[in-house]
Amino acid sequence: DNSLVVAAQVLPVPIIAVAGVQIPQRNSSMWAPVLSNANFNVHPGESVSLKVVVVYHPSIRNSVEGVYDRIRGLVNKFKASFRFEDKPYALVEAGDMQQHWGAIERYFGSTNGANIPPNVFVLDFSRPPRGVSLDPAYSIVKHMLCKAGYLSQFVNFNNYDHGRPRDMRRSNIILGGVARQVLSKCGFRVWWVNIPRSLPLPAVFIGVDVFHSPRVYDPELKKKTAKNSCAAIIVQLIRSHEERENSKVEIYSETTRREAGKEINLGNAMSSAVSNAMKAFRVNPMSCIIWRDGVGDATIKKVAQEEIPAIRQALQQGIEPKDENNKPQLAYMVCQKRINTKLLSPGGEWGMPAGTMVEDLQGPEYKTFYINGTSPPYSTAKPLRVIVAERDEKLQNVSMTDLTWALCHDYANWSGPIKLPSPVQMAHKLAELAGGFVDCGESIDKQQFTNTIYFL
């Protein structure tokens, strides 16, 4: 029996607000139904009108305009600061594989493409070949659009045929999620999560993760070989504790190619990303919190000693030189999700609820806490282990458990709590996307995508 009895507490759900309306506690595990009624009251004349290029598979030719009208209605119903026009800016028919990315390449490379206005958004209605759930062309098309700096959203008609829906309610739920993703990708904050007011602002949140591509068969070597790994760095800025002052996200991201399987030696990449972010934000942050994924116990000290000084130096790239006594306060935490620990009720019959936090299980060198981000009904989820490798004196009064738990509710791709705080979950999502590109995302137009969450 490897069980150990420890004290635990269930952290309160943070205040989550949508268009000034607080999410009820009963909806704290899934607030999508509440989001569908949100109204941000932005006048159409003050919102950005997106020029939507709809790419579609020939088999759904007769459904394109009807499905676009439904998505347009769902996007515009929010009365947010981005909206779809009444009709698509352009319709592009595209087939499978080479015919898919070839049609997009021809359109954006043609005379018409050269005159495309700003604020283009690509809506891709794909239908993968029979027997394939995911579009094999997705990675190539996405790479082309990211390289050109175009925001995009895919709608897979194999997962659900929205042109001929068997259940209109289900179709509307899926397309409602698409509408929220469109706004989030544009940089609009659909919901706001309160963070501890003791945290000095402006605050920089940094998430770091490394994606390792699965091995692929090399016909020349006649064996499976490892592809390059891909590291992603997310830098997010919070200037205010008030929802009304955070309607748009401020975020910067970079990816970098890594030797296969390599998680460490990211100091230079992190320094570059944070430095570029500070220049883009033009801000002198008061605090910086880092969540670093992919670090094992044996390498925490080495990684922290390399990355923390690099980040401290990069934080000085704001708009004014920092006084020695007024430098940003920093906390550096390692997130470990692939662990063997589970949190169960005293008798072992039940898993613990979401938000369960344990601090009595400590490592030999660093302060550690565990948080159950999720609590599925038919399994016992593993908690997230967070190891606080460094924490400056002026952040000692900021609850890192409350902050981490709050940000588990802030991932724009899921309207419920998740296992990881949003900065590192976004880093994971970006690393996975760019890791599928030939160049691991090094050609992504970083400046064009500043203040957008294009990788959702």
PDB file of N, CA, C and O in Angstrom, residues 171-219:
ATOM      1  N   SER A 171     -25.257  20.872 -33.795  1.00  0.00           N
ATOM      2  CA  SER A 171     -24.518  21.668 -34.767  1.00  0.00           C
ATOM      3  C   SER A 171     -24.305  23.088 -34.263  1.00  0.00           C
ATOM      4  O   SER A 171     -23.214  23.652 -34.404  1.00  0.00           O
ATOM      5  N   ASN A 172     -25.319  23.677 -33.659  1.00  0.00           N
ATOM      6  CA  ASN A 172     -25.203  25.038 -33.130  1.00  0.00           C
ATOM      7  C   ASN A 172     -24.208  25.116 -31.976  1.00  0.00           C
ATOM      8  O   ASN A 172     -23.501  26.116 -31.820  1.00  0.00           O
ATOM      9  N   ILE A 173     -24.151  24.059 -31.154  1.00  0.00           N
ATOM     10  CA  ILE A 173     -23.179  24.033 -30.053  1.00  0.00           C
ATOM     11  C   ILE A 173     -21.759  24.030 -30.616  1.00  0.00           C
ATOM     12  O   ILE A 173     -20.884  24.771 -30.146  1.00  0.00           O
ATOM     13  N   ILE A 174     -21.525  23.201 -31.640  1.00  0.00           N
ATOM     14  CA  ILE A 174     -20.194  23.131 -32.246  1.00  0.00           C
ATOM     15  C   ILE A 174     -19.835  24.466 -32.894  1.00  0.00           C
ATOM     16  O   ILE A 174     -18.732  25.002 -32.693  1.00  0.00           O
ATOM     17  N   LEU A 175     -20.747  25.029 -33.658  1.00  0.00           N
ATOM     18  CA  LEU A 175     -20.464  26.291 -34.346  1.00  0.00           C
ATOM     19  C   LEU A 175     -20.381  27.454 -33.359  1.00  0.00           C
ATOM     20  O   LEU A 175     -19.682  28.440 -33.618  1.00  0.00           O
ATOM     21  N   GLY A 176     -21.074  27.333 -32.206  1.00  0.00           N
ATOM     22  CA  GLY A 176     -20.904  28.339 -31.158  1.00  0.00           C
ATOM     23  C   GLY A 176     -19.482  28.348 -30.633  1.00  0.00           C
ATOM     24  O   GLY A 176     -18.906  29.413 -30.363  1.00  0.00           O
ATOM     25  N   GLY A 177     -18.904  27.145 -30.485  1.00  0.00           N
ATOM     26  CA  GLY A 177     -17.504  27.060 -30.087  1.00  0.00           C
ATOM     27  C   GLY A 177     -16.585  27.630 -31.152  1.00  0.00           C
ATOM     28  O   GLY A 177     -15.581  28.282 -30.839  1.00  0.00           O
ATOM     29  N   VAL A 178     -16.927  27.413 -32.420  1.00  0.00           N
ATOM     30  CA  VAL A 178     -16.151  27.989 -33.519  1.00  0.00           C
ATOM     31  C   VAL A 178     -16.185  29.515 -33.433  1.00  0.00           C
ATOM     32  O   VAL A 178     -15.154  30.186 -33.596  1.00  0.00           O
ATOM     33  N   ALA A 179     -17.358  30.080 -33.170  1.00  0.00           N
ATOM     34  CA  ALA A 179     -17.496  31.542 -33.077  1.00  0.00           C
ATOM     35  C   ALA A 179     -16.626  32.103 -31.954  1.00  0.00           C
ATOM     36  O   ALA A 179     -15.962  33.134 -32.118  1.00  0.00           O
ATOM     37  N   ARG A 180     -16.608  31.422 -30.805  1.00  0.00           N
ATOM     38  CA  ARG A 180     -15.775  31.893 -29.691  1.00  0.00           C
ATOM     39  C   ARG A 180     -14.291  31.783 -30.044  1.00  0.00           C
ATOM     40  O   ARG A 180     -13.485  32.647 -29.680  1.00  0.00           O
ATOM     41  N   GLN A 181     -13.937  30.709 -30.747  1.00  0.00           N
ATOM     42  CA  GLN A 181     -12.540  30.555 -31.163  1.00  0.00           C
ATOM     43  C   GLN A 181     -12.128  31.661 -32.123  1.00  0.00           C
ATOM     44  O   GLN A 181     -11.013  32.176 -32.048  1.00  0.00           O
ATOM     45  N   VAL A 182     -13.016  32.033 -33.024  1.00  0.00           N
ATOM     46  CA  VAL A 182     -12.718  33.110 -33.963  1.00  0.00           C
ATOM     47  C   VAL A 182     -12.390  34.390 -33.202  1.00  0.00           C
ATOM     48  O   VAL A 182     -11.379  35.059 -33.471  1.00  0.00           O
ATOM     49  N   LEU A 183     -13.223  34.748 -32.228  1.00  0.00           N
ATOM     50  CA  LEU A 183     -12.991  35.971 -31.458  1.00  0.00           C
ATOM     51  C   LEU A 183     -11.700  35.866 -30.643  1.00  0.00           C
ATOM     52  O   LEU A 183     -10.927  36.825 -30.561  1.00  0.00           O
ATOM     53  N   SER A 184     -11.467  34.707 -30.035  1.00  0.00           N
ATOM     54  CA  SER A 184     -10.256  34.529 -29.230  1.00  0.00           C
ATOM     55  C   SER A 184      -9.007  34.628 -30.092  1.00  0.00           C
ATOM     56  O   SER A 184      -8.005  35.228 -29.691  1.00  0.00           O
ATOM     57  N   LYS A 185      -9.048  34.032 -31.288  1.00  0.00           N
ATOM     58  CA  LYS A 185      -7.891  34.109 -32.177  1.00  0.00           C
ATOM     59  C   LYS A 185      -7.590  35.548 -32.578  1.00  0.00           C
ATOM     60  O   LYS A 185      -6.432  35.923 -32.764  1.00  0.00           O
ATOM     61  N   CYS A 186      -8.616  36.358 -32.709  1.00  0.00           N
ATOM     62  CA  CYS A 186      -8.427  37.768 -33.059  1.00  0.00           C
ATOM     63  C   CYS A 186      -7.870  38.583 -31.893  1.00  0.00           C
ATOM     64  O   CYS A 186      -7.485  39.742 -32.080  1.00  0.00           O
ATOM     65  N   GLY A 187      -7.850  37.990 -30.698  1.00  0.00           N
ATOM     66  CA  GLY A 187      -7.320  38.689 -29.537  1.00  0.00           C
ATOM     67  C   GLY A 187      -8.379  39.257 -28.618  1.00  0.00           C
ATOM     68  O   GLY A 187      -8.047  39.996 -27.689  1.00  0.00           O
ATOM     69  N   PHE A 188      -9.635  38.909 -28.862  1.00  0.00           N
ATOM     70  CA  PHE A 188     -10.709  39.386 -27.990  1.00  0.00           C
ATOM     71  C   PHE A 188     -10.839  38.453 -26.789  1.00  0.00           C
ATOM     72  O   PHE A 188     -10.838  37.239 -26.939  1.00  0.00           O
ATOM     73  N   ARG A 189     -10.951  39.023 -25.607  1.00  0.00           N
ATOM     74  CA  ARG A 189     -11.084  38.210 -24.389  1.00  0.00           C
ATOM     75  C   ARG A 189     -12.559  37.954 -24.129  1.00  0.00           C
ATOM     76  O   ARG A 189     -13.310  38.864 -23.781  1.00  0.00           O
ATOM     77  N   VAL A 190     -12.969  36.701 -24.304  1.00  0.00           N
ATOM     78  CA  VAL A 190     -14.386  36.353 -24.159  1.00  0.00           C
ATOM     79  C   VAL A 190     -14.790  36.314 -22.689  1.00  0.00           C
ATOM     80  O   VAL A 190     -15.900  36.701 -22.335  1.00  0.00           O
ATOM     81  N   TRP A 191     -13.910  35.838 -21.816  1.00  0.00           N
ATOM     82  CA  TRP A 191     -14.196  35.893 -20.378  1.00  0.00           C
ATOM     83  C   TRP A 191     -12.947  36.321 -19.624  1.00  0.00           C
ATOM     84  O   TRP A 191     -11.830  36.212 -20.094  1.00  0.00           O
ATOM     85  N   TRP A 192     -13.181  36.817 -18.427  1.00  0.00           N
ATOM     86  CA  TRP A 192     -12.105  37.338 -17.580  1.00  0.00           C
ATOM     87  C   TRP A 192     -12.098  36.578 -16.268  1.00  0.00           C
ATOM     88  O   TRP A 192     -13.157  36.326 -15.668  1.00  0.00           O
ATOM     89  N   VAL A 193     -10.902  36.211 -15.809  1.00  0.00           N
ATOM     90  CA  VAL A 193     -10.736  35.502 -14.543  1.00  0.00           C
ATOM     91  C   VAL A 193      -9.976  36.407 -13.577  1.00  0.00           C
ATOM     92  O   VAL A 193      -8.898  36.909 -13.911  1.00  0.00           O
ATOM     93  N   ASN A 194     -10.549  36.615 -12.398  1.00  0.00           N
ATOM     94  CA  ASN A 194      -9.877  37.442 -11.387  1.00  0.00           C
ATOM     95  C   ASN A 194      -8.607  36.757 -10.895  1.00  0.00           C
ATOM     96  O   ASN A 194      -8.617  35.565 -10.583  1.00  0.00           O
ATOM     97  N   ILE A 195      -7.538  37.531 -10.804  1.00  0.00           N
ATOM     98  CA  ILE A 195      -6.283  37.037 -10.250  1.00  0.00           C
ATOM     99  C   ILE A 195      -6.029  37.743  -8.924  1.00  0.00           C
ATOM    100  O   ILE A 195      -6.622  38.795  -8.651  1.00  0.00           O
ATOM    101  N   PRO A 196      -5.185  37.177  -8.042  1.00  0.00           N
ATOM    102  CA  PRO A 196      -4.972  37.785  -6.720  1.00  0.00           C
ATOM    103  C   PRO A 196      -4.559  39.260  -6.833  1.00  0.00           C
ATOM    104  O   PRO A 196      -3.647  39.612  -7.580  1.00  0.00           O
ATOM    105  N   ARG A 197      -5.235  40.114  -6.086  1.00  0.00           N
ATOM    106  CA  ARG A 197      -4.968  41.552  -6.150  1.00  0.00           C
ATOM    107  C   ARG A 197      -3.649  41.920  -5.492  1.00  0.00           C
ATOM    108  O   ARG A 197      -3.169  43.040  -5.655  1.00  0.00           O
ATOM    109  N   SER A 198      -3.063  40.984  -4.768  1.00  0.00           N
ATOM    110  CA  SER A 198      -1.745  41.245  -4.184  1.00  0.00           C
ATOM    111  C   SER A 198      -0.632  41.171  -5.219  1.00  0.00           C
ATOM    112  O   SER A 198       0.504  41.568  -4.946  1.00  0.00           O
ATOM    113  N   LEU A 199      -0.941  40.673  -6.423  1.00  0.00           N
ATOM    114  CA  LEU A 199       0.076  40.561  -7.474  1.00  0.00           C
ATOM    115  C   LEU A 199       0.370  41.941  -8.049  1.00  0.00           C
ATOM    116  O   LEU A 199      -0.532  42.613  -8.567  1.00  0.00           O
ATOM    117  N   PRO A 200       1.624  42.399  -8.003  1.00  0.00           N
ATOM    118  CA  PRO A 200       1.963  43.722  -8.552  1.00  0.00           C
ATOM    119  C   PRO A 200       1.766  43.758 -10.069  1.00  0.00           C
ATOM    120  O   PRO A 200       2.204  42.852 -10.779  1.00  0.00           O
ATOM    121  N   LEU A 201       1.099  44.803 -10.533  1.00  0.00           N
ATOM    122  CA  LEU A 201       0.854  44.979 -11.958  1.00  0.00           C
ATOM    123  C   LEU A 201       1.593  46.211 -12.469  1.00  0.00           C
ATOM    124  O   LEU A 201       1.838  47.143 -11.707  1.00  0.00           O
ATOM    125  N   PRO A 202       1.918  46.240 -13.757  1.00  0.00           N
ATOM    126  CA  PRO A 202       1.693  45.223 -14.780  1.00  0.00           C
ATOM    127  C   PRO A 202       2.476  43.937 -14.485  1.00  0.00           C
ATOM    128  O   PRO A 202       3.596  43.984 -13.982  1.00  0.00           O
ATOM    129  N   ALA A 203       1.841  42.810 -14.836  1.00  0.00           N
ATOM    130  CA  ALA A 203       2.451  41.506 -14.598  1.00  0.00           C
ATOM    131  C   ALA A 203       2.647  40.772 -15.921  1.00  0.00           C
ATOM    132  O   ALA A 203       1.794  40.829 -16.812  1.00  0.00           O
ATOM    133  N   VAL A 204       3.771  40.086 -16.029  1.00  0.00           N
ATOM    134  CA  VAL A 204       4.061  39.264 -17.200  1.00  0.00           C
ATOM    135  C   VAL A 204       3.934  37.801 -16.800  1.00  0.00           C
ATOM    136  O   VAL A 204       4.534  37.363 -15.815  1.00  0.00           O
ATOM    137  N   PHE A 205       3.129  37.043 -17.553  1.00  0.00           N
ATOM    138  CA  PHE A 205       2.999  35.603 -17.361  1.00  0.00           C
ATOM    139  C   PHE A 205       3.714  34.914 -18.525  1.00  0.00           C
ATOM    140  O   PHE A 205       3.464  35.237 -19.692  1.00  0.00           O
ATOM    141  N   ILE A 206       4.579  33.963 -18.206  1.00  0.00           N
ATOM    142  CA  ILE A 206       5.338  33.248 -19.235  1.00  0.00           C
ATOM    143  C   ILE A 206       5.052  31.755 -19.121  1.00  0.00           C
ATOM    144  O   ILE A 206       5.133  31.183 -18.033  1.00  0.00           O
ATOM    145  N   GLY A 207       4.711  31.147 -20.242  1.00  0.00           N
ATOM    146  CA  GLY A 207       4.519  29.700 -20.308  1.00  0.00           C
ATOM    147  C   GLY A 207       5.488  29.102 -21.309  1.00  0.00           C
ATOM    148  O   GLY A 207       5.678  29.651 -22.398  1.00  0.00           O
ATOM    149  N   VAL A 208       6.113  27.981 -20.945  1.00  0.00           N
ATOM    150  CA  VAL A 208       7.121  27.352 -21.808  1.00  0.00           C
ATOM    151  C   VAL A 208       6.858  25.850 -21.860  1.00  0.00           C
ATOM    152  O   VAL A 208       6.655  25.214 -20.820  1.00  0.00           O
ATOM    153  N   ASP A 209       6.868  25.299 -23.071  1.00  0.00           N
ATOM    154  CA  ASP A 209       6.743  23.846 -23.221  1.00  0.00           C
ATOM    155  C   ASP A 209       7.484  23.420 -24.479  1.00  0.00           C
ATOM    156  O   ASP A 209       7.747  24.227 -25.380  1.00  0.00           O
ATOM    157  N   VAL A 210       7.836  22.135 -24.530  1.00  0.00           N
ATOM    158  CA  VAL A 210       8.536  21.558 -25.683  1.00  0.00           C
ATOM    159  C   VAL A 210       7.729  20.373 -26.192  1.00  0.00           C
ATOM    160  O   VAL A 210       7.319  19.509 -25.410  1.00  0.00           O
ATOM    161  N   PHE A 211       7.484  20.367 -27.494  1.00  0.00           N
ATOM    162  CA  PHE A 211       6.744  19.275 -28.123  1.00  0.00           C
ATOM    163  C   PHE A 211       7.717  18.347 -28.842  1.00  0.00           C
ATOM    164  O   PHE A 211       8.592  18.801 -29.584  1.00  0.00           O
ATOM    165  N   HIS A 212       7.540  17.055 -28.614  1.00  0.00           N
ATOM    166  CA  HIS A 212       8.383  16.049 -29.264  1.00  0.00           C
ATOM    167  C   HIS A 212       7.544  15.286 -30.287  1.00  0.00           C
ATOM    168  O   HIS A 212       6.610  14.571 -29.922  1.00  0.00           O
ATOM    169  N   SER A 213       7.877  15.463 -31.546  1.00  0.00           N
ATOM    170  CA  SER A 213       7.124  14.795 -32.613  1.00  0.00           C
ATOM    171  C   SER A 213       7.336  13.286 -32.549  1.00  0.00           C
ATOM    172  O   SER A 213       8.428  12.821 -32.195  1.00  0.00           O
ATOM    173  N   PRO A 214       6.313  12.527 -32.901  1.00  0.00           N
ATOM    174  CA  PRO A 214       6.503  11.070 -32.947  1.00  0.00           C
ATOM    175  C   PRO A 214       7.494  10.692 -34.038  1.00  0.00           C
ATOM    176  O   PRO A 214       7.673  11.399 -35.026  1.00  0.00           O
ATOM    177  N   ARG A 215       8.167   9.575 -33.834  1.00  0.00           N
ATOM    178  CA  ARG A 215       9.128   9.104 -34.833  1.00  0.00           C
ATOM    179  C   ARG A 215       8.414   8.745 -36.139  1.00  0.00           C
ATOM    180  O   ARG A 215       7.283   8.256 -36.119  1.00  0.00           O
ATOM    181  N   VAL A 216       9.085   9.022 -37.244  1.00  0.00           N
ATOM    182  CA  VAL A 216       8.526   8.715 -38.563  1.00  0.00           C
ATOM    183  C   VAL A 216       9.473   7.786 -39.315  1.00  0.00           C
ATOM    184  O   VAL A 216      10.692   7.807 -39.098  1.00  0.00           O
ATOM    185  N   TYR A 217       8.899   7.007 -40.209  1.00  0.00           N
ATOM    186  CA  TYR A 217       9.706   6.034 -40.959  1.00  0.00           C
ATOM    187  C   TYR A 217      10.501   6.733 -42.056  1.00  0.00           C
ATOM    188  O   TYR A 217       9.959   7.511 -42.849  1.00  0.00           O
ATOM    189  N   ASP A 218      11.801   6.478 -42.099  1.00  0.00           N
ATOM    190  CA  ASP A 218      12.683   7.014 -43.123  1.00  0.00           C
ATOM    191  C   ASP A 218      12.954   5.904 -44.132  1.00  0.00           C
ATOM    192  O   ASP A 218      13.629   4.910 -43.813  1.00  0.00           O
ATOM    193  N   PRO A 219      12.432   6.044 -45.368  1.00  0.00           N
ATOM    194  CA  PRO A 219      12.601   4.954 -46.352  1.00  0.00           C
ATOM    195  C   PRO A 219      14.053   4.730 -46.752  1.00  0.00           C
ATOM    196  O   PRO A 219      14.413   3.624 -47.160  1.00  0.00           O
TER     197      PRO A 219
END
